[in-house]
Tab-separated table of C-alpha atoms and ligand atoms in Angstrom:
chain	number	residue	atom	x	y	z
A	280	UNK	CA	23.928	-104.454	74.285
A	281	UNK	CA	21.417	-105.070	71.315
A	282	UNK	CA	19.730	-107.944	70.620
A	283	UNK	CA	21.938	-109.178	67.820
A	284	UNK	CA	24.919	-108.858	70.038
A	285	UNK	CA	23.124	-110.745	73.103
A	286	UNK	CA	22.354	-113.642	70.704
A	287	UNK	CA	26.586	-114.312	69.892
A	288	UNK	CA	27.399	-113.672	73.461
A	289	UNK	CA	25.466	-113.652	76.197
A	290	UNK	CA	25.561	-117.420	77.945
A	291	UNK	CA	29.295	-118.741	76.707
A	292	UNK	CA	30.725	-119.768	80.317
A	293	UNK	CA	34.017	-119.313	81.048
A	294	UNK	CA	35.897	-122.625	79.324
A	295	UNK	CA	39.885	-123.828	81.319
A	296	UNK	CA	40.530	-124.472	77.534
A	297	UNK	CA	39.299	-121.518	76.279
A	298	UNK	CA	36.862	-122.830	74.023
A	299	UNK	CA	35.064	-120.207	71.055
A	300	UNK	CA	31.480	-121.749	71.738
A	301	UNK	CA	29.467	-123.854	73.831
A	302	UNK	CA	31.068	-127.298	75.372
A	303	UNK	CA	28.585	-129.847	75.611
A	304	UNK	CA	28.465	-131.462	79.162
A	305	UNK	CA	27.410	-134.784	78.705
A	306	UNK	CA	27.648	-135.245	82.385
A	307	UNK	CA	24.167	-136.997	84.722
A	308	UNK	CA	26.142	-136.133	88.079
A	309	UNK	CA	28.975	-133.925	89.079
A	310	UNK	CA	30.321	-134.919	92.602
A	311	UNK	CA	31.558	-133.291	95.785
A	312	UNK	CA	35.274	-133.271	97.382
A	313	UNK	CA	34.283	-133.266	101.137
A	314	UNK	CA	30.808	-134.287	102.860
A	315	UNK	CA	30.955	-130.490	103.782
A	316	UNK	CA	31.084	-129.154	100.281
A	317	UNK	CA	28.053	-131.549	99.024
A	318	UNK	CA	26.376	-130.212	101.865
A	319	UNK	CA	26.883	-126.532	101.281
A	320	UNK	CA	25.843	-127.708	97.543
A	321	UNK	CA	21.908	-129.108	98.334
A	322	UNK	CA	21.738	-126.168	100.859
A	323	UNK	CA	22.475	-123.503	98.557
A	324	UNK	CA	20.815	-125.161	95.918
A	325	UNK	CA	23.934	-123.032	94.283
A	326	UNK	CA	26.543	-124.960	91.872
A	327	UNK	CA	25.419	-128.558	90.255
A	328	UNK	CA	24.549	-131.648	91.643
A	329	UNK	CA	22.564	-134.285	89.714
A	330	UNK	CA	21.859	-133.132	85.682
A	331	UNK	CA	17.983	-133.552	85.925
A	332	UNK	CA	17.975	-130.548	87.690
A	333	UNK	CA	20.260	-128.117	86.508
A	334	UNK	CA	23.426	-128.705	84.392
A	335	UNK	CA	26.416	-126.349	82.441
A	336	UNK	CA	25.024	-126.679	78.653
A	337	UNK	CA	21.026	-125.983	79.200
A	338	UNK	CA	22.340	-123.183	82.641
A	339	UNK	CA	24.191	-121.519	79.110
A	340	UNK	CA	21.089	-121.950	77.257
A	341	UNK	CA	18.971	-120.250	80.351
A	342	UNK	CA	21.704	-117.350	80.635
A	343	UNK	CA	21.055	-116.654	76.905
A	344	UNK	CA	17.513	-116.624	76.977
A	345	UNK	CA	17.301	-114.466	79.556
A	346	UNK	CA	19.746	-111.904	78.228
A	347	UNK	CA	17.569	-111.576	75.418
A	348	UNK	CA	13.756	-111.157	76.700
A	349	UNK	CA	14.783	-109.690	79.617
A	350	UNK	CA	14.443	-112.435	82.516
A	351	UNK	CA	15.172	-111.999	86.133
A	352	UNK	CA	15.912	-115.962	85.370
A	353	UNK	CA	15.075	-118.668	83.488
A	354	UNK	CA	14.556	-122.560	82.853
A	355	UNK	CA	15.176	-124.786	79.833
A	356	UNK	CA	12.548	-127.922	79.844
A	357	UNK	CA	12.821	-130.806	77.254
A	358	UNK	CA	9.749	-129.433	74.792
A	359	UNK	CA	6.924	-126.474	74.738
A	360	UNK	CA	4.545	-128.459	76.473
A	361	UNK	CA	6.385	-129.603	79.308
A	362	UNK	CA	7.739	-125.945	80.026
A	363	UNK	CA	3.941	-124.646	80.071
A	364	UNK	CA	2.946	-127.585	82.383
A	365	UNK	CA	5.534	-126.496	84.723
A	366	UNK	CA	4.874	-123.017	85.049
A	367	UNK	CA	1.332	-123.707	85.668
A	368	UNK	CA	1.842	-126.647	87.880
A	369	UNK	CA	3.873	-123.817	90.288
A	370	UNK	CA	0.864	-121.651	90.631
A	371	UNK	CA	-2.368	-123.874	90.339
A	372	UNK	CA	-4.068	-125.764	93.601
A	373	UNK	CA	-7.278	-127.754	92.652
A	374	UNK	CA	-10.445	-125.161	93.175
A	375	UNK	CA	-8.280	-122.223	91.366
A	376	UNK	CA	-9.494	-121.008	87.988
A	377	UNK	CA	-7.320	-119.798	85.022
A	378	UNK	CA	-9.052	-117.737	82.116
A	379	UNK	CA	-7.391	-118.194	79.085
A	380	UNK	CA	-7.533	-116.463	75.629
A	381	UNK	CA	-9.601	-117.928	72.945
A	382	UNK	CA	-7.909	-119.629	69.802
A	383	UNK	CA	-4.804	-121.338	72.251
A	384	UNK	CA	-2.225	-123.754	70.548
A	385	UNK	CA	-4.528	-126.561	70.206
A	386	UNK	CA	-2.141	-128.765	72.958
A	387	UNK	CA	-2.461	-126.363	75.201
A	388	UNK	CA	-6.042	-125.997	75.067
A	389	UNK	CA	-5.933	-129.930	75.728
A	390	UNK	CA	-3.468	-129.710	78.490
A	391	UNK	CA	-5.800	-127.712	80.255
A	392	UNK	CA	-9.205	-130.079	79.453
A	393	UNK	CA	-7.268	-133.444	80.085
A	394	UNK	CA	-4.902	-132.231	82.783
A	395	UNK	CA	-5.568	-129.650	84.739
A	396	UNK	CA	-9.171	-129.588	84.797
A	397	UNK	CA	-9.258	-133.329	85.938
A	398	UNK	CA	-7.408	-132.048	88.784
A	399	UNK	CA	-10.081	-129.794	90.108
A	400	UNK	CA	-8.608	-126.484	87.922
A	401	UNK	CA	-11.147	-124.517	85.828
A	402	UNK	CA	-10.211	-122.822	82.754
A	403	UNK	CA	-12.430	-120.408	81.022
A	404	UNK	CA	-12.196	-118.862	77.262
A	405	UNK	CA	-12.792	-115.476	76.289
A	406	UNK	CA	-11.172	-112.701	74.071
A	407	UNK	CA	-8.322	-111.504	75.616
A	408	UNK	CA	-9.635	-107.368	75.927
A	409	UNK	CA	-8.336	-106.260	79.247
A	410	UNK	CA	-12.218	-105.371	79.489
A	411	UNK	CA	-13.552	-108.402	79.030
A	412	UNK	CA	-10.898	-110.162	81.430
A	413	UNK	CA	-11.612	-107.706	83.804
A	414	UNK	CA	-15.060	-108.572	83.921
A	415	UNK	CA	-14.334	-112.360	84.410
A	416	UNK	CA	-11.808	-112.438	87.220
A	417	UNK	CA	-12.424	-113.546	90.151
A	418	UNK	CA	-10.751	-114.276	93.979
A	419	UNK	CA	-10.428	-117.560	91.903
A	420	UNK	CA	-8.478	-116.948	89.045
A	421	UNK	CA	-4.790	-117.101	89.515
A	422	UNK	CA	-3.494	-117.461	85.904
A	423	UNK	CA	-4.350	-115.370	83.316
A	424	UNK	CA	-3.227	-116.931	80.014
A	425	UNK	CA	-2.546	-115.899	76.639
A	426	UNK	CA	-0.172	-116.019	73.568
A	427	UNK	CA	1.912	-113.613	71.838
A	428	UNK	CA	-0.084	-114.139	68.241
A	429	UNK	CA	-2.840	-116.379	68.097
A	430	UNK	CA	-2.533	-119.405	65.684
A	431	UNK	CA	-3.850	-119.058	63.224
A	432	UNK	CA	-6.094	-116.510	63.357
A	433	UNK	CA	-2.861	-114.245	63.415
A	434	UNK	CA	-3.955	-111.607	65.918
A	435	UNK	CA	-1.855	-109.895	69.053
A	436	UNK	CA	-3.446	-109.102	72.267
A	437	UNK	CA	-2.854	-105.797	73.898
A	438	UNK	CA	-0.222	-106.843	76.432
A	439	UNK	CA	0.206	-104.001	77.809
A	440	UNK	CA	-3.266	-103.297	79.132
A	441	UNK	CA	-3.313	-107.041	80.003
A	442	UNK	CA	-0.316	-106.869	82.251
A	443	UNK	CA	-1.532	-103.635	84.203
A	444	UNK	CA	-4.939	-105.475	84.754
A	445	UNK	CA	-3.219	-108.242	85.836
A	446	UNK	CA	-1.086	-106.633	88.475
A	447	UNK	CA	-3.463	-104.543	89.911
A	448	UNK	CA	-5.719	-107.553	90.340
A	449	UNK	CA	-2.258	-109.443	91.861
A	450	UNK	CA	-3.488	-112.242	89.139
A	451	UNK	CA	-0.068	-113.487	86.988
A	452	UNK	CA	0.045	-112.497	83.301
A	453	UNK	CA	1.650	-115.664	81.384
A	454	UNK	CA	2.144	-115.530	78.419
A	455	UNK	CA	2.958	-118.134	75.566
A	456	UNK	CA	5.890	-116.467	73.722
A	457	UNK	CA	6.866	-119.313	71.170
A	458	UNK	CA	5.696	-116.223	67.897
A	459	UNK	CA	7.847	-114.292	69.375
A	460	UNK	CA	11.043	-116.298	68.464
A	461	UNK	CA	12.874	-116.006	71.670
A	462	UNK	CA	12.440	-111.882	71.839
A	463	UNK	CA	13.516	-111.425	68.529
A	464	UNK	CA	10.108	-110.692	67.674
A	465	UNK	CA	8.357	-110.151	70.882
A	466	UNK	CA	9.432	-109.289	74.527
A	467	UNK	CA	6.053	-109.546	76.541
A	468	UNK	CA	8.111	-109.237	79.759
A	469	UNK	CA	9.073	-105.741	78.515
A	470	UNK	CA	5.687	-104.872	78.319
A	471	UNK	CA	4.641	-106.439	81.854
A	472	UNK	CA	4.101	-110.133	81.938
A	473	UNK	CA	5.087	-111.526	84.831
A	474	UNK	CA	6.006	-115.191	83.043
A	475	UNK	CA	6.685	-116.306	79.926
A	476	UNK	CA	6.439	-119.969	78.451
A	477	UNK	CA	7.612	-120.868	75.139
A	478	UNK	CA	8.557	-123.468	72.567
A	479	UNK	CA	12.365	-123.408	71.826
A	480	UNK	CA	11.242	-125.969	69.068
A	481	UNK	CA	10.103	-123.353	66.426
A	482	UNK	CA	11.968	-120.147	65.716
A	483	UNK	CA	14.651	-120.881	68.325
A	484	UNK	CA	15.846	-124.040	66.766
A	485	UNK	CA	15.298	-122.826	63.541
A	486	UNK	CA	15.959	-125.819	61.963
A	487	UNK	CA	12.950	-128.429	62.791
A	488	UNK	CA	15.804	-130.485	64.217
A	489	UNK	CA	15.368	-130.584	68.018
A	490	UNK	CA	12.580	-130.444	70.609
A	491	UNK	CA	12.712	-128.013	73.921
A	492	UNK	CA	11.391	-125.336	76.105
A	493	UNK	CA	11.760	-122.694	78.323
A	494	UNK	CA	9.692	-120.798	81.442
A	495	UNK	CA	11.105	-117.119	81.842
A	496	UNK	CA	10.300	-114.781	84.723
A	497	UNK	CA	10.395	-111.458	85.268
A	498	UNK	CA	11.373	-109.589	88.717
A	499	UNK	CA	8.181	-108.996	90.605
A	500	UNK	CA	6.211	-109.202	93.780
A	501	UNK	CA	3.076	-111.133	92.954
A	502	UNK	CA	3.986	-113.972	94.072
A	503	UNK	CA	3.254	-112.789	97.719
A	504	UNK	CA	-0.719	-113.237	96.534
A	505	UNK	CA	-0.219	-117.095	96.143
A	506	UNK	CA	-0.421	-118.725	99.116
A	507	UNK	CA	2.072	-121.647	98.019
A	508	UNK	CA	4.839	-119.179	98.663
A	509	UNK	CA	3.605	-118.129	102.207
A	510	UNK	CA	3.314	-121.107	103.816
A	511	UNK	CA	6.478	-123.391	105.496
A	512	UNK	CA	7.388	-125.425	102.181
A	513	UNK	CA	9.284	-129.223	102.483
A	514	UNK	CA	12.367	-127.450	103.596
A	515	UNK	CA	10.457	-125.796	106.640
A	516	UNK	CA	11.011	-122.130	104.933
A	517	UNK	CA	8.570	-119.746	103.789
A	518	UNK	CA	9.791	-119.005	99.946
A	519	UNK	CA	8.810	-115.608	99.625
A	520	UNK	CA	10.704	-114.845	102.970
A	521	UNK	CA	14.076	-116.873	102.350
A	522	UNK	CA	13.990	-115.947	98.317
A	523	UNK	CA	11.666	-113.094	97.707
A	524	UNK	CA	10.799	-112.987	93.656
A	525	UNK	CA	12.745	-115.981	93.024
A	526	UNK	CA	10.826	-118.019	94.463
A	527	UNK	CA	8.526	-118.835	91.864
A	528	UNK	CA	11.475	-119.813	89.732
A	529	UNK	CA	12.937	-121.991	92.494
A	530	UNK	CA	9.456	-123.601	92.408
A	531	UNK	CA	9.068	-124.228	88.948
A	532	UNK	CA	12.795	-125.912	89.162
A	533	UNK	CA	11.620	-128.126	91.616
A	534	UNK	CA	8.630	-129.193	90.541
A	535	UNK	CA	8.859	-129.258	86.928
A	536	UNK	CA	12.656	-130.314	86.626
A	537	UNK	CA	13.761	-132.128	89.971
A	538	UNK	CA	10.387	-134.085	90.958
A	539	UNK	CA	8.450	-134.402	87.260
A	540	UNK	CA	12.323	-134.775	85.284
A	541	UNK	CA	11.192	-132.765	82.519
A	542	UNK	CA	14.991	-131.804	81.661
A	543	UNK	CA	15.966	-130.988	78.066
A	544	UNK	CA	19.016	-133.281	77.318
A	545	UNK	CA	22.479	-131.326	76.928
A	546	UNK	CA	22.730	-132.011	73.563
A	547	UNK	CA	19.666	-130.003	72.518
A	548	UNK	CA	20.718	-127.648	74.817
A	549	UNK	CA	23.581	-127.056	72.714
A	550	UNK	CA	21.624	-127.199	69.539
A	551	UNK	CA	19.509	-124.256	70.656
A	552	UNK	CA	21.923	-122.238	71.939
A	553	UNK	CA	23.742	-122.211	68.837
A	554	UNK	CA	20.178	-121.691	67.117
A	555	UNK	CA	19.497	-118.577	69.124
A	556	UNK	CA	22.788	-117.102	67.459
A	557	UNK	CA	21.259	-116.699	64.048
A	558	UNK	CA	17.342	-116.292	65.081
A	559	UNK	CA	17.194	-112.519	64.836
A	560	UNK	CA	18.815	-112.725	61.404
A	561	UNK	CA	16.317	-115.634	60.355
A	562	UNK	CA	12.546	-113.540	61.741
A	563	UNK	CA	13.894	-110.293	59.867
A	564	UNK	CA	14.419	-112.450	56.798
A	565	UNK	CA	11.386	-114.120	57.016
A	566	UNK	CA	9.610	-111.000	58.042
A	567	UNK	CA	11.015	-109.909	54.462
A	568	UNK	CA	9.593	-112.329	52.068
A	569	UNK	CA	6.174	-112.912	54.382
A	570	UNK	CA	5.393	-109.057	53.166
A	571	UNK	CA	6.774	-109.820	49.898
A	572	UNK	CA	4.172	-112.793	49.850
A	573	UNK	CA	1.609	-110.764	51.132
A	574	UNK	CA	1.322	-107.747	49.055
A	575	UNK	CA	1.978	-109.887	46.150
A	576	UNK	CA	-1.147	-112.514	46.708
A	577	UNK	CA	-3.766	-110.389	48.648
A	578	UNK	CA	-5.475	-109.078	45.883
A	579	UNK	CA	-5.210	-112.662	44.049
A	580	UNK	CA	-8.115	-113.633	42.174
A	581	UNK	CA	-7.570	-116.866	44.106
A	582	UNK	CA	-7.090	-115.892	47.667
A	583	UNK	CA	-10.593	-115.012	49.450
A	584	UNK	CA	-8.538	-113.655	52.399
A	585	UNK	CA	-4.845	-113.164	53.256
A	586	UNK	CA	-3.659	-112.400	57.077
A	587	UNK	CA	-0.781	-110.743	57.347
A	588	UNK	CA	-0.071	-108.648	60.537
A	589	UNK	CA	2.500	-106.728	58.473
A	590	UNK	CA	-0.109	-105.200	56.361
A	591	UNK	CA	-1.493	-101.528	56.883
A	592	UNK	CA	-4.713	-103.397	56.044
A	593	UNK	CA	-4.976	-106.408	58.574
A	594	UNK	CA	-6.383	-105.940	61.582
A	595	UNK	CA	-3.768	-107.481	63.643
A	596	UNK	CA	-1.317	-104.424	62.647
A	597	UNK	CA	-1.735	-101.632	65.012
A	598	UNK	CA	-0.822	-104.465	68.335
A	599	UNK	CA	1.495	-105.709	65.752
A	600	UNK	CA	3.362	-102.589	65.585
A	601	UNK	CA	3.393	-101.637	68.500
A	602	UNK	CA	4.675	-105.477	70.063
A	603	UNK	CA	6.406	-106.897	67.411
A	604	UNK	CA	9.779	-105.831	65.616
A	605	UNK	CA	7.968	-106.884	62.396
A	606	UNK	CA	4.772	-108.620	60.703
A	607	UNK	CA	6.395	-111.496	61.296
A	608	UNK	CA	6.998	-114.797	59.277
A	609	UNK	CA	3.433	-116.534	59.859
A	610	UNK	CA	0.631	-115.857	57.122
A	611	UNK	CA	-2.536	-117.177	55.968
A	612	UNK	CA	-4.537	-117.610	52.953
A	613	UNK	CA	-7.964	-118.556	52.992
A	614	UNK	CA	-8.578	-120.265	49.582
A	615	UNK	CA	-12.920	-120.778	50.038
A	616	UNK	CA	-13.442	-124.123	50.291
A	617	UNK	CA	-11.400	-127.657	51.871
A	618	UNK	CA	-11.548	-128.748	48.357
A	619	UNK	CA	-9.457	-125.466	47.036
A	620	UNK	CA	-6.916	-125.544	49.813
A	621	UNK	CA	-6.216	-129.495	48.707
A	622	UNK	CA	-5.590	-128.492	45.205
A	623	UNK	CA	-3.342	-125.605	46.417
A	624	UNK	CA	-1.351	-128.099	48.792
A	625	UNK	CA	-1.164	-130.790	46.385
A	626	UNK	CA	0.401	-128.405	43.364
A	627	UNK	CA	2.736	-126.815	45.380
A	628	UNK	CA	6.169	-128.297	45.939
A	629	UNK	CA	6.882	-127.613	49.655
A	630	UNK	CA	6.557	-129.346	52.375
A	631	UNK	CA	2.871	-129.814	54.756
A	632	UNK	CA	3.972	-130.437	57.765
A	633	UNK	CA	2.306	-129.315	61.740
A	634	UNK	CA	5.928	-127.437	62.616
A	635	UNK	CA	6.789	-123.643	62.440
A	636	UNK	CA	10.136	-121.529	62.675
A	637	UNK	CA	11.479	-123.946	60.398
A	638	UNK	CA	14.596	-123.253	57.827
A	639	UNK	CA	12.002	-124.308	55.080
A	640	UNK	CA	8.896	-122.582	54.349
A	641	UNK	CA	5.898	-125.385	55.727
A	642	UNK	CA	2.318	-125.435	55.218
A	643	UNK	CA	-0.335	-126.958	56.841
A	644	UNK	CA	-4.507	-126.990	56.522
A	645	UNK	CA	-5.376	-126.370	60.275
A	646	UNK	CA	-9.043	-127.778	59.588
A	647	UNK	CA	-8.028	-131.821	59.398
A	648	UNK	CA	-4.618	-131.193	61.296
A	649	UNK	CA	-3.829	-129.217	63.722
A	650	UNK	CA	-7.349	-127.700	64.932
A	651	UNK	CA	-9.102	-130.974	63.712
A	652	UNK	CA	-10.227	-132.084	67.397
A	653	UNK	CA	-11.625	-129.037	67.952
A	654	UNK	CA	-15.801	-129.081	66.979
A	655	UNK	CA	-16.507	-127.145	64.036
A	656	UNK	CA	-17.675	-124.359	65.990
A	657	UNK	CA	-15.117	-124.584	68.192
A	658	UNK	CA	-12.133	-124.047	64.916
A	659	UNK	CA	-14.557	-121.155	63.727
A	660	UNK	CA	-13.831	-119.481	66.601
A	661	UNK	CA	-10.665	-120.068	66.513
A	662	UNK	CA	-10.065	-118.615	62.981
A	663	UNK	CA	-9.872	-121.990	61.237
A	664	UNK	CA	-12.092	-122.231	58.276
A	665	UNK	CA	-12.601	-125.297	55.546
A	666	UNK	CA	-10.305	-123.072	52.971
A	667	UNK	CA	-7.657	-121.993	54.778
A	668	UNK	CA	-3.432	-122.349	54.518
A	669	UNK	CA	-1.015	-121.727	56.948
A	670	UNK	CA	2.330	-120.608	55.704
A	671	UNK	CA	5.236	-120.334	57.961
A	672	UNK	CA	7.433	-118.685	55.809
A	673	UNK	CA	11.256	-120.107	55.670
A	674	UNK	CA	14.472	-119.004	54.277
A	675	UNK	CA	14.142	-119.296	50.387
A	676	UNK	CA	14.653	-117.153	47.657
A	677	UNK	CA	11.520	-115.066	47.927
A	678	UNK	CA	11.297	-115.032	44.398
A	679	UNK	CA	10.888	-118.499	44.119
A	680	UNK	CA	8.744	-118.516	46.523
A	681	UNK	CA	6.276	-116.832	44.714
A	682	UNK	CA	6.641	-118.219	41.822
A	683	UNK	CA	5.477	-121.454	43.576
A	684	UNK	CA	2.159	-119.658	45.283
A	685	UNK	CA	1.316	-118.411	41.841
A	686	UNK	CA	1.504	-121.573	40.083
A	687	UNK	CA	-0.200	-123.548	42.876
A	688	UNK	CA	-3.155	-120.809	42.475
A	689	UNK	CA	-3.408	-121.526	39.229
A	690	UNK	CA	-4.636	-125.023	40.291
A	691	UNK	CA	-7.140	-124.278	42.341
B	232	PLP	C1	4.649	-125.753	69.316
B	232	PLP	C2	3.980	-124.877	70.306
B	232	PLP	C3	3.907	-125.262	71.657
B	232	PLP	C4	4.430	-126.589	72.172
B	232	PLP	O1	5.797	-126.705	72.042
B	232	PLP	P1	6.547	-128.122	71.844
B	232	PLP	O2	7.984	-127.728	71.872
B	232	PLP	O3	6.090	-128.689	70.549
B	232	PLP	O4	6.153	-128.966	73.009
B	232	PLP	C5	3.290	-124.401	72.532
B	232	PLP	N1	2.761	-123.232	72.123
B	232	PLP	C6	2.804	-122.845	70.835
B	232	PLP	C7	2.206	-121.540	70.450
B	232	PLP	C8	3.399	-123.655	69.878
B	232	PLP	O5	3.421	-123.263	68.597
């Protein structure tokens, strides 16, 4: 089945009532008839027990998501943050390294500096050429970590040649998917990854109404080059023996859901599942009047630059084409100077606000928001300059849309 088709189906449980949709269980515990069945239930680790863990509405949500990138299986987490945390927390001991690519989500990069690397993890930076990585590996690194499209600078990694590189180096490839709107833009486990991490807050939701995440993993064998999965673990089992590639998901339940109780709450379970029906429908859309926007305002008297990986032009299209279904619905517009991009944010009538994947088309200036505790050289090198807009381009009229670029150019 396509991906459209996936997004209306795939998840709905079987209902005694025969419910068109998702029920929401708003259930913390679901109980056992016999001291044998809720022993059979923590053995097996099969069936439900305690909603922290694992319950009907977000197991929908996880059955969804990984009908549509492709998942061997995955796990629903209460935001972006704490469903990167968790993946990494599964893999990481204190004297392993992670390189990273340059230009990260600015939380992440400060998940790594205030979490991890306080516990004895070191992250390096680089640009995410397989060359380049190659060269910085070591018996070390464990994680290599990148993101779909770098924000904002706008430009796709070559996921492909990072994945190979990654598994003949038995390293794992995650990757931050949130750009890629739940597959419906990008698939990186298609093209290799062994995990992806995303924000279900963006694209997924759709509708800047609800907070969550997800961890999805692909079948694979790495896992045997991590010793946490070849030693005797609290249940006296070696993982990789008793579950073989799902033990790294197993692991990532335990840690990040049963011990640390990230769990997304059923309700915004049910929010996002119901967002994932419409997301391919929303990107293509968006996709749409982004190009619109771009071809229109590149050549603007106004506009220094304009990023758009849609455009023959940018240099983000070839990886664009080839790993995205479109250009996607993020641009930029770098307007020369802080004082130009405040003119061009106060004229024009839409919202500023640090949130993508919304409904509504939202702008921010990355220099005093978003990238802001970053040093100056450190946003430079990121792609964030004193004159720069982010657009994350919503569901409006397109021609009204442009209409209200033009004008707010005219102010600046
Ligand atoms: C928003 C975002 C996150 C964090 O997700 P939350 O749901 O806000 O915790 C991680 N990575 C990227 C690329 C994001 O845009």
């Amino acid at each position: 089945m396509n991906y459209e088709t996936l997004a209306v189906r795939a998840g709905l449980p079987e209902d005694p009532h025969g419910a068109v949709g998702l029920p929401i269980y708003a259930v913390a515990a679901y109980g056992f008839r016999s001291l044998e069945e809720g022993a059979e239930r923590f053995a097996s680790g099969e069936g439900y027990v305690y909603a922290r863990q694992k319950d009907p509405t977000g197991r929908a949500l996880e059955e969804r998501l990984s009908a549509l990138e492709g998942a061997m299986e995955a796990l629903v987490f209460a935001s972006g943050q704490a469903a990167t945390f968790a993946a990494l927390m599964a893999l990481l001991r204190p004297g392993d390294e992670v390189v990273a690519a340059k230009g990260l989500f600015g939380q992440t990069i400060g998940l790594f500096q205030q979490v991890l690397v306080p516990m004895g993890i070191r992250v390096r930076y680089l640009e995410p050429e397989p060359d380049r990585v190659r060269e910085a590996l070591t018996e070390k690194t464990r994680v290599l970590f990148v993101e779909t499209m770098a924000n904002p600078a706008l430009v796709v990694p070559d996921l492909e040649g990072l994945a190979a590189l990654a598994e003949e180096k038995g390293v794992a490839l995650v990757v931050d998917n949130t750009f890629g709107a739940a597959g419906a833009l990008a698939k990186p486990l298609a093209w290799g990854a062994h995990v992806v991490v995303e924000s279900l807050t963006k694209w997924a939701s759709g509708h800047g109404s609800v907070l969550g995440g997800a961890v999805l993993v692909r079948d694979s064998g790495i896992w045997q080059n991590y010793p946490q999965f070849l030693e005797r673990d609290a249940k006296g089992q070696v993982p990789w023996e008793a579950l073989g590639p799902r033990c790294y998901p197993e692991r990532v339940r335990t840690l990040g859901l049963s011990l640390m109780g990230m769990a997304l709450s059923p309700f915004n379970a049910y929010l996002l599942f119901q967002g994932l029906e419409t997301v391919a429908l929303r990107v293509k859309r968006m996709s749409e009047t982004a190009l619109r926007l771009a071809e229109a305002l590149r050549d603007h008297p106004k506009v220094q630059r304009l990023r758009y990986p849609g455009l023959p032009q940018d240099p983000a299209y070839p990886m664009a084409r080839k790993y995205l279904a479109s250009g996607g619905p993020m641009l930029t517009l770098d307007l020369g100077s802080q004082e130009a991009a405040g003119r061009f944010l106060r004229a024009i009538p839409l919202p500023k606000a640090a949130n993508l994947g919304d409904a509504r088309t939202l702008l921010v200036h990355p220099w005093t928001t978003t990238h802001s505790r970053l040093s100056e050289e450190g946003r430079r090198q990121a792609g964030v300059t004193p004159g720069l807009v982010r657009v994350s381009v919503g569901l409006e009229d397109p021609e009204d849309l442009l209409a209200w670029f033009r004008e707010a150019l005219e102010a600046v």
